[in-house]
Amino acid sequence: KNQVEQSPQSLIILEGKNCTLQCNYTVSPFSNLRWYKQDTGRGPVSLTIMTFSENTKSNGRYTATLDADTKQSSLHITASQLSDSASYICVVRLMYSGGGADGLTFGKGTHLIIQP
Amino acid sequence: GAGVSQSPSNKVTEKGKDVELRCDPISGHTALYWYRQSLGQGLEFLIYFQGNSAPDKSGLPSDRFSAERTGGSVSTLTIQRTQQEDSAVYLCASSSAPLNSNQPQHFGDGTRLSIL
């Protein structure tokens, strides 16, 4: 069964600190992995998209890494800001669109709180 | 418009009533998705459109749920004889290409549905 597991479920850090969120998946064959940021009361916004051939991708203070061999990804946030408080969702896509949901499997997200 | 627009933003209705939720995707986006998000939970896939056709309806929870898309643009999600367990945020997303490409999904801010 295709699954995406995210950890931790929630995280509280002080403003200015760095943090790393984890995503482990069993989706196979793998096409791409996406990280989304969802602010409270808003829809998710895409941060990064990586294919199996990409090891890292950055978007400002956000850096995603991918190890397709171990089926693990991480999202590193540098010098956190209060506006980083949100849920971060990992989404993995199958190589083929079959299998329901157009081949997308969503993680349940990590709820990040940045304290001043 | 510049982004995915959903209406209404909030809907409160009595159990047993029918509701209709609307999604205006980004102009030119051929793929359109509906998801449901319950409080504190991950995204639950409902249905996917490519153009006006729905190749994947596997996520619709019951026959009370239906969706259509006309003109390859606007989509409506209809819930008949609403139940309290239908209370959730209903999110719509659109994409310019099949998701085995590297194109992201663009989400609206959702309709918050409350069934009394």
PDB file of C-alpha atoms in Angstrom:
ATOM      1  CA  LYS A   1       0.000   0.000   0.000  1.00  0.00           C
ATOM      2  CA  ASN A   2       1.324   3.462  -0.911  1.00  0.00           C
ATOM      3  CA  GLN A   3       1.870   5.497   2.227  1.00  0.00           C
ATOM      4  CA  VAL A   4       3.481   8.778   3.259  1.00  0.00           C
ATOM      5  CA  GLU A   5       4.475   9.204   6.904  1.00  0.00           C
ATOM      6  CA  GLN A   6       5.542  12.565   8.309  1.00  0.00           C
ATOM      7  CA  SER A   7       7.313  13.338  11.549  1.00  0.00           C
ATOM      8  CA  PRO A   8       7.114  14.937  13.948  1.00  0.00           C
ATOM      9  CA  GLN A   9       3.350  15.423  14.107  1.00  0.00           C
ATOM     10  CA  SER A  10       3.926  18.828  15.682  1.00  0.00           C
ATOM     11  CA  LEU A  11       6.926  20.959  16.555  1.00  0.00           C
ATOM     12  CA  ILE A  12       7.487  24.151  18.521  1.00  0.00           C
ATOM     13  CA  ILE A  13      10.703  26.142  18.077  1.00  0.00           C
ATOM     14  CA  LEU A  14      11.921  29.637  18.906  1.00  0.00           C
ATOM     15  CA  GLU A  15      12.096  32.320  16.255  1.00  0.00           C
ATOM     16  CA  GLY A  16      15.483  32.377  14.532  1.00  0.00           C
ATOM     17  CA  LYS A  17      16.188  28.681  15.085  1.00  0.00           C
ATOM     18  CA  ASN A  18      16.482  26.053  12.352  1.00  0.00           C
ATOM     19  CA  CYS A  19      14.367  22.927  12.084  1.00  0.00           C
ATOM     20  CA  THR A  20      14.009  19.820   9.940  1.00  0.00           C
ATOM     21  CA  LEU A  21      10.818  18.002   9.073  1.00  0.00           C
ATOM     22  CA  GLN A  22      10.824  14.387   7.889  1.00  0.00           C
ATOM     23  CA  CYS A  23       8.848  12.483   5.269  1.00  0.00           C
ATOM     24  CA  ASN A  24       9.125   8.720   4.656  1.00  0.00           C
ATOM     25  CA  TYR A  25       7.219   7.076   1.844  1.00  0.00           C
ATOM     26  CA  THR A  26       6.500   3.674   0.391  1.00  0.00           C
ATOM     27  CA  VAL A  27       5.080   4.942  -2.917  1.00  0.00           C
ATOM     28  CA  SER A  28       6.474   2.968  -5.853  1.00  0.00           C
ATOM     29  CA  PRO A  29       7.236   3.492  -8.664  1.00  0.00           C
ATOM     30  CA  PHE A  30       8.023   7.036  -7.664  1.00  0.00           C
ATOM     31  CA  SER A  31       7.574  10.067  -9.921  1.00  0.00           C
ATOM     32  CA  ASN A  32       7.993  13.166  -7.807  1.00  0.00           C
ATOM     33  CA  LEU A  33       7.782  14.445  -4.245  1.00  0.00           C
ATOM     34  CA  ARG A  34       6.262  17.746  -3.232  1.00  0.00           C
ATOM     35  CA  TRP A  35       6.334  19.851  -0.103  1.00  0.00           C
ATOM     36  CA  TYR A  36       3.450  22.245   0.562  1.00  0.00           C
ATOM     37  CA  LYS A  37       2.952  24.919   3.230  1.00  0.00           C
ATOM     38  CA  GLN A  38      -0.563  25.420   4.563  1.00  0.00           C
ATOM     39  CA  ASP A  39      -1.272  28.488   6.674  1.00  0.00           C
ATOM     40  CA  THR A  40      -4.248  28.283   9.036  1.00  0.00           C
ATOM     41  CA  GLY A  41      -7.463  28.894   7.132  1.00  0.00           C
ATOM     42  CA  ARG A  42      -5.740  28.884   3.738  1.00  0.00           C
ATOM     43  CA  GLY A  43      -5.112  26.357   0.976  1.00  0.00           C
ATOM     44  CA  PRO A  44      -1.718  24.642   0.615  1.00  0.00           C
ATOM     45  CA  VAL A  45       0.992  26.457  -1.348  1.00  0.00           C
ATOM     46  CA  SER A  46       3.717  24.594  -3.227  1.00  0.00           C
ATOM     47  CA  LEU A  47       7.262  25.000  -1.841  1.00  0.00           C
ATOM     48  CA  THR A  48       9.304  22.481  -3.832  1.00  0.00           C
ATOM     49  CA  ILE A  49       8.890  19.632  -6.288  1.00  0.00           C
ATOM     50  CA  MET A  50      11.642  17.039  -6.759  1.00  0.00           C
ATOM     51  CA  THR A  51      11.970  14.122  -9.154  1.00  0.00           C
ATOM     52  CA  PHE A  52      13.887  10.951  -8.339  1.00  0.00           C
ATOM     53  CA  SER A  53      17.038  12.376  -9.955  1.00  0.00           C
ATOM     54  CA  GLU A  54      17.138  15.446  -7.712  1.00  0.00           C
ATOM     55  CA  ASN A  55      18.794  15.337  -4.294  1.00  0.00           C
ATOM     56  CA  THR A  56      18.068  18.844  -3.109  1.00  0.00           C
ATOM     57  CA  LYS A  57      15.996  21.860  -4.011  1.00  0.00           C
ATOM     58  CA  SER A  58      15.792  25.242  -2.317  1.00  0.00           C
ATOM     59  CA  ASN A  59      13.146  27.936  -2.127  1.00  0.00           C
ATOM     60  CA  GLY A  60      14.462  30.827  -0.083  1.00  0.00           C
ATOM     61  CA  ARG A  61      14.964  29.656   3.511  1.00  0.00           C
ATOM     62  CA  TYR A  62      13.369  26.295   2.683  1.00  0.00           C
ATOM     63  CA  THR A  63      15.590  23.438   1.483  1.00  0.00           C
ATOM     64  CA  ALA A  64      14.189  20.032   0.606  1.00  0.00           C
ATOM     65  CA  THR A  65      16.326  16.924   0.268  1.00  0.00           C
ATOM     66  CA  LEU A  66      15.448  13.579  -1.268  1.00  0.00           C
ATOM     67  CA  ASP A  67      17.017  10.135  -0.936  1.00  0.00           C
ATOM     68  CA  ALA A  68      15.143   7.959  -3.415  1.00  0.00           C
ATOM     69  CA  ASP A  69      17.075   4.863  -2.322  1.00  0.00           C
ATOM     70  CA  THR A  70      15.862   5.040   1.287  1.00  0.00           C
ATOM     71  CA  LYS A  71      12.571   6.708   0.285  1.00  0.00           C
ATOM     72  CA  GLN A  72      13.123   9.623   2.639  1.00  0.00           C
ATOM     73  CA  SER A  73      12.788  13.364   2.258  1.00  0.00           C
ATOM     74  CA  SER A  74      13.371  16.239   4.617  1.00  0.00           C
ATOM     75  CA  LEU A  75      12.427  19.904   4.650  1.00  0.00           C
ATOM     76  CA  HIS A  76      14.915  22.168   6.399  1.00  0.00           C
ATOM     77  CA  ILE A  77      13.882  25.642   7.470  1.00  0.00           C
ATOM     78  CA  THR A  78      16.684  28.091   8.205  1.00  0.00           C
ATOM     79  CA  ALA A  79      16.447  31.076  10.549  1.00  0.00           C
ATOM     80  CA  SER A  80      12.763  30.531  11.236  1.00  0.00           C
ATOM     81  CA  GLN A  81      10.328  33.435  11.256  1.00  0.00           C
ATOM     82  CA  LEU A  82       6.932  33.810  12.879  1.00  0.00           C
ATOM     83  CA  SER A  83       5.360  33.555   9.422  1.00  0.00           C
ATOM     84  CA  ASP A  84       6.724  30.025   9.089  1.00  0.00           C
ATOM     85  CA  SER A  85       4.082  28.855  11.579  1.00  0.00           C
ATOM     86  CA  ALA A  86       1.952  26.527   9.451  1.00  0.00           C
ATOM     87  CA  SER A  87       1.358  22.904   8.522  1.00  0.00           C
ATOM     88  CA  TYR A  88       3.869  21.368   6.115  1.00  0.00           C
ATOM     89  CA  ILE A  89       2.549  18.612   3.885  1.00  0.00           C
ATOM     90  CA  CYS A  90       4.581  16.019   1.995  1.00  0.00           C
ATOM     91  CA  VAL A  91       2.966  14.614  -1.176  1.00  0.00           C
ATOM     92  CA  VAL A  92       4.332  11.781  -3.291  1.00  0.00           C
ATOM     93  CA  ARG A  93       3.249  10.880  -6.794  1.00  0.00           C
ATOM     94  CA  LEU A  94       3.291   7.517  -8.523  1.00  0.00           C
ATOM     95  CA  MET A  95       4.984   7.170 -11.875  1.00  0.00           C
ATOM     96  CA  TYR A  96       1.593   6.285 -13.349  1.00  0.00           C
ATOM     97  CA  SER A  97      -1.691   8.062 -12.711  1.00  0.00           C
ATOM     98  CA  GLY A  98      -3.546   4.889 -11.904  1.00  0.00           C
ATOM     99  CA  GLY A  99      -4.278   3.653  -8.439  1.00  0.00           C
ATOM    100  CA  GLY A 100      -6.673   6.417  -7.513  1.00  0.00           C
ATOM    101  CA  ALA A 101      -6.276  10.100  -6.628  1.00  0.00           C
ATOM    102  CA  ASP A 102      -4.342  10.612  -9.877  1.00  0.00           C
ATOM    103  CA  GLY A 103      -1.453   8.828  -8.235  1.00  0.00           C
ATOM    104  CA  LEU A 104      -1.032  11.279  -5.358  1.00  0.00           C
ATOM    105  CA  THR A 105      -0.547  10.234  -1.744  1.00  0.00           C
ATOM    106  CA  PHE A 106      -0.667  12.952   0.919  1.00  0.00           C
ATOM    107  CA  GLY A 107       1.008  12.880   4.302  1.00  0.00           C
ATOM    108  CA  LYS A 108      -0.951  14.134   7.319  1.00  0.00           C
ATOM    109  CA  GLY A 109       1.436  17.043   7.751  1.00  0.00           C
ATOM    110  CA  THR A 110       3.683  18.474  10.462  1.00  0.00           C
ATOM    111  CA  HIS A 111       2.217  21.351  12.452  1.00  0.00           C
ATOM    112  CA  LEU A 112       5.009  23.871  13.101  1.00  0.00           C
ATOM    113  CA  ILE A 113       4.725  26.678  15.624  1.00  0.00           C
ATOM    114  CA  ILE A 114       7.350  29.422  15.806  1.00  0.00           C
ATOM    115  CA  GLN A 115       7.434  31.211  19.140  1.00  0.00           C
ATOM    116  CA  PRO A 116       8.865  34.726  19.575  1.00  0.00           C
TER     117      PRO A 116
ATOM    118  CA  GLY B   1      -8.254  35.389 -12.093  1.00  0.00           C
ATOM    119  CA  ALA B   2      -4.822  35.170 -10.572  1.00  0.00           C
ATOM    120  CA  GLY B   3      -5.554  32.112  -8.454  1.00  0.00           C
ATOM    121  CA  VAL B   4      -8.065  29.377  -7.744  1.00  0.00           C
ATOM    122  CA  SER B   5     -11.289  30.865  -6.426  1.00  0.00           C
ATOM    123  CA  GLN B   6     -13.800  28.955  -4.299  1.00  0.00           C
ATOM    124  CA  SER B   7     -17.245  30.012  -3.186  1.00  0.00           C
ATOM    125  CA  PRO B   8     -18.789  30.340  -0.777  1.00  0.00           C
ATOM    126  CA  SER B   9     -15.907  30.688   1.650  1.00  0.00           C
ATOM    127  CA  ASN B  10     -18.184  29.562   4.492  1.00  0.00           C
ATOM    128  CA  LYS B  11     -21.451  27.643   4.452  1.00  0.00           C
ATOM    129  CA  VAL B  12     -23.645  26.711   7.404  1.00  0.00           C
ATOM    130  CA  THR B  13     -26.680  24.563   6.694  1.00  0.00           C
ATOM    131  CA  GLU B  14     -29.070  22.202   8.398  1.00  0.00           C
ATOM    132  CA  LYS B  15     -28.733  18.448   8.258  1.00  0.00           C
ATOM    133  CA  GLY B  16     -30.607  17.008   5.302  1.00  0.00           C
ATOM    134  CA  LYS B  17     -30.229  20.034   3.048  1.00  0.00           C
ATOM    135  CA  ASP B  18     -28.356  19.971  -0.263  1.00  0.00           C
ATOM    136  CA  VAL B  19     -25.276  22.159  -0.780  1.00  0.00           C
ATOM    137  CA  GLU B  20     -23.380  23.207  -3.872  1.00  0.00           C
ATOM    138  CA  LEU B  21     -19.735  24.287  -3.737  1.00  0.00           C
ATOM    139  CA  ARG B  22     -18.074  26.109  -6.605  1.00  0.00           C
ATOM    140  CA  CYS B  23     -14.494  26.171  -7.864  1.00  0.00           C
ATOM    141  CA  ASP B  24     -13.052  28.537 -10.478  1.00  0.00           C
ATOM    142  CA  PRO B  25      -9.635  27.181 -11.516  1.00  0.00           C
ATOM    143  CA  ILE B  26      -6.768  29.195 -12.929  1.00  0.00           C
ATOM    144  CA  SER B  27      -7.531  30.041 -16.548  1.00  0.00           C
ATOM    145  CA  GLY B  28      -6.141  27.420 -18.907  1.00  0.00           C
ATOM    146  CA  HIS B  29      -5.601  24.744 -16.262  1.00  0.00           C
ATOM    147  CA  THR B  30      -6.917  21.456 -17.602  1.00  0.00           C
ATOM    148  CA  ALA B  31      -6.684  19.400 -14.414  1.00  0.00           C
ATOM    149  CA  LEU B  32      -8.967  20.071 -11.441  1.00  0.00           C
ATOM    150  CA  TYR B  33      -9.105  18.294  -8.096  1.00  0.00           C
ATOM    151  CA  TRP B  34     -11.450  18.268  -5.099  1.00  0.00           C
ATOM    152  CA  TYR B  35     -10.246  17.352  -1.611  1.00  0.00           C
ATOM    153  CA  ARG B  36     -11.784  17.290   1.838  1.00  0.00           C
ATOM    154  CA  GLN B  37      -9.925  18.251   5.003  1.00  0.00           C
ATOM    155  CA  SER B  38     -11.408  17.587   8.412  1.00  0.00           C
ATOM    156  CA  LEU B  39     -10.165  19.497  11.449  1.00  0.00           C
ATOM    157  CA  GLY B  40      -6.551  18.579  12.163  1.00  0.00           C
ATOM    158  CA  GLN B  41      -6.513  15.888   9.472  1.00  0.00           C
ATOM    159  CA  GLY B  42      -4.736  15.439   6.168  1.00  0.00           C
ATOM    160  CA  LEU B  43      -6.239  15.994   2.747  1.00  0.00           C
ATOM    161  CA  GLU B  44      -8.706  13.350   1.562  1.00  0.00           C
ATOM    162  CA  PHE B  45      -8.981  12.977  -2.219  1.00  0.00           C
ATOM    163  CA  LEU B  46     -12.525  13.180  -3.617  1.00  0.00           C
ATOM    164  CA  ILE B  47     -12.433  13.483  -7.413  1.00  0.00           C
ATOM    165  CA  TYR B  48     -10.194  14.532 -10.297  1.00  0.00           C
ATOM    166  CA  PHE B  49     -11.129  16.099 -13.644  1.00  0.00           C
ATOM    167  CA  GLN B  50      -9.062  16.225 -16.801  1.00  0.00           C
ATOM    168  CA  GLY B  51     -10.940  18.682 -18.985  1.00  0.00           C
ATOM    169  CA  ASN B  52     -14.636  17.948 -18.464  1.00  0.00           C
ATOM    170  CA  SER B  53     -14.246  14.262 -17.780  1.00  0.00           C
ATOM    171  CA  ALA B  54     -13.626  12.662 -14.404  1.00  0.00           C
ATOM    172  CA  PRO B  55     -11.293   9.680 -14.869  1.00  0.00           C
ATOM    173  CA  ASP B  56     -10.987   9.201 -11.128  1.00  0.00           C
ATOM    174  CA  LYS B  57     -14.040   9.343  -8.865  1.00  0.00           C
ATOM    175  CA  SER B  58     -12.635   6.836  -6.429  1.00  0.00           C
ATOM    176  CA  GLY B  59     -12.627   9.197  -3.470  1.00  0.00           C
ATOM    177  CA  LEU B  60     -16.277  10.208  -3.411  1.00  0.00           C
ATOM    178  CA  PRO B  61     -17.447   8.905  -0.001  1.00  0.00           C
ATOM    179  CA  SER B  62     -21.020   8.088  -0.961  1.00  0.00           C
ATOM    180  CA  ASP B  63     -23.619   8.498  -3.695  1.00  0.00           C
ATOM    181  CA  ARG B  64     -24.728  11.710  -1.977  1.00  0.00           C
ATOM    182  CA  PHE B  65     -21.622  13.341  -3.422  1.00  0.00           C
ATOM    183  CA  SER B  66     -21.362  14.336  -7.074  1.00  0.00           C
ATOM    184  CA  ALA B  67     -19.295  16.759  -9.112  1.00  0.00           C
ATOM    185  CA  GLU B  68     -19.306  18.179 -12.579  1.00  0.00           C
ATOM    186  CA  ARG B  69     -17.139  20.440 -14.660  1.00  0.00           C
ATOM    187  CA  THR B  70     -18.360  22.375 -17.670  1.00  0.00           C
ATOM    188  CA  GLY B  71     -16.450  24.094 -20.444  1.00  0.00           C
ATOM    189  CA  GLY B  72     -13.221  22.763 -19.026  1.00  0.00           C
ATOM    190  CA  SER B  73     -13.373  25.482 -16.411  1.00  0.00           C
ATOM    191  CA  VAL B  74     -15.757  25.914 -13.465  1.00  0.00           C
ATOM    192  CA  SER B  75     -16.535  22.891 -11.317  1.00  0.00           C
ATOM    193  CA  THR B  76     -19.279  22.315  -8.772  1.00  0.00           C
ATOM    194  CA  LEU B  77     -19.301  19.764  -5.979  1.00  0.00           C
ATOM    195  CA  THR B  78     -22.792  18.876  -4.779  1.00  0.00           C
ATOM    196  CA  ILE B  79     -23.625  17.149  -1.526  1.00  0.00           C
ATOM    197  CA  GLN B  80     -27.192  15.925  -1.185  1.00  0.00           C
ATOM    198  CA  ARG B  81     -28.997  15.245   2.096  1.00  0.00           C
ATOM    199  CA  THR B  82     -26.067  16.552   4.121  1.00  0.00           C
ATOM    200  CA  GLN B  83     -25.008  14.763   7.293  1.00  0.00           C
ATOM    201  CA  GLN B  84     -23.041  16.127  10.243  1.00  0.00           C
ATOM    202  CA  GLU B  85     -20.007  14.050   9.228  1.00  0.00           C
ATOM    203  CA  ASP B  86     -19.875  16.079   5.997  1.00  0.00           C
ATOM    204  CA  SER B  87     -18.647  19.074   8.021  1.00  0.00           C
ATOM    205  CA  ALA B  88     -15.137  19.876   6.780  1.00  0.00           C
ATOM    206  CA  VAL B  89     -13.145  22.225   4.584  1.00  0.00           C
ATOM    207  CA  TYR B  90     -13.545  21.386   0.909  1.00  0.00           C
ATOM    208  CA  LEU B  91     -10.470  22.359  -1.109  1.00  0.00           C
ATOM    209  CA  CYS B  92     -10.163  22.678  -4.868  1.00  0.00           C
ATOM    210  CA  ALA B  93      -6.893  22.638  -6.797  1.00  0.00           C
ATOM    211  CA  SER B  94      -5.951  23.052 -10.435  1.00  0.00           C
ATOM    212  CA  SER B  95      -2.887  22.224 -12.488  1.00  0.00           C
ATOM    213  CA  SER B  96      -1.706  23.135 -15.966  1.00  0.00           C
ATOM    214  CA  ALA B  97      -0.425  19.658 -16.787  1.00  0.00           C
ATOM    215  CA  PRO B  98      -0.717  16.057 -15.723  1.00  0.00           C
ATOM    216  CA  LEU B  99       0.928  15.547 -12.391  1.00  0.00           C
ATOM    217  CA  ASN B 100       3.628  13.262 -13.719  1.00  0.00           C
ATOM    218  CA  SER B 101       5.097  16.539 -14.892  1.00  0.00           C
ATOM    219  CA  ASN B 102       6.722  18.910 -12.450  1.00  0.00           C
ATOM    220  CA  GLN B 103       3.809  21.305 -12.440  1.00  0.00           C
ATOM    221  CA  PRO B 104       2.434  22.069  -8.971  1.00  0.00           C
ATOM    222  CA  GLN B 105      -1.164  22.026  -7.878  1.00  0.00           C
ATOM    223  CA  HIS B 106      -2.568  25.463  -7.095  1.00  0.00           C
ATOM    224  CA  PHE B 107      -5.114  25.382  -4.277  1.00  0.00           C
ATOM    225  CA  GLY B 108      -7.989  27.647  -3.415  1.00  0.00           C
ATOM    226  CA  ASP B 109      -8.623  28.644   0.200  1.00  0.00           C
ATOM    227  CA  GLY B 110     -11.515  26.235   0.513  1.00  0.00           C
ATOM    228  CA  THR B 111     -15.151  26.260   1.551  1.00  0.00           C
ATOM    229  CA  ARG B 112     -15.742  25.685   5.252  1.00  0.00           C
ATOM    230  CA  LEU B 113     -18.907  23.618   5.493  1.00  0.00           C
ATOM    231  CA  SER B 114     -20.714  23.246   8.795  1.00  0.00           C
ATOM    232  CA  ILE B 115     -23.741  20.974   9.116  1.00  0.00           C
ATOM    233  CA  LEU B 116     -25.965  21.739  12.111  1.00  0.00           C
TER     234      LEU B 116
END
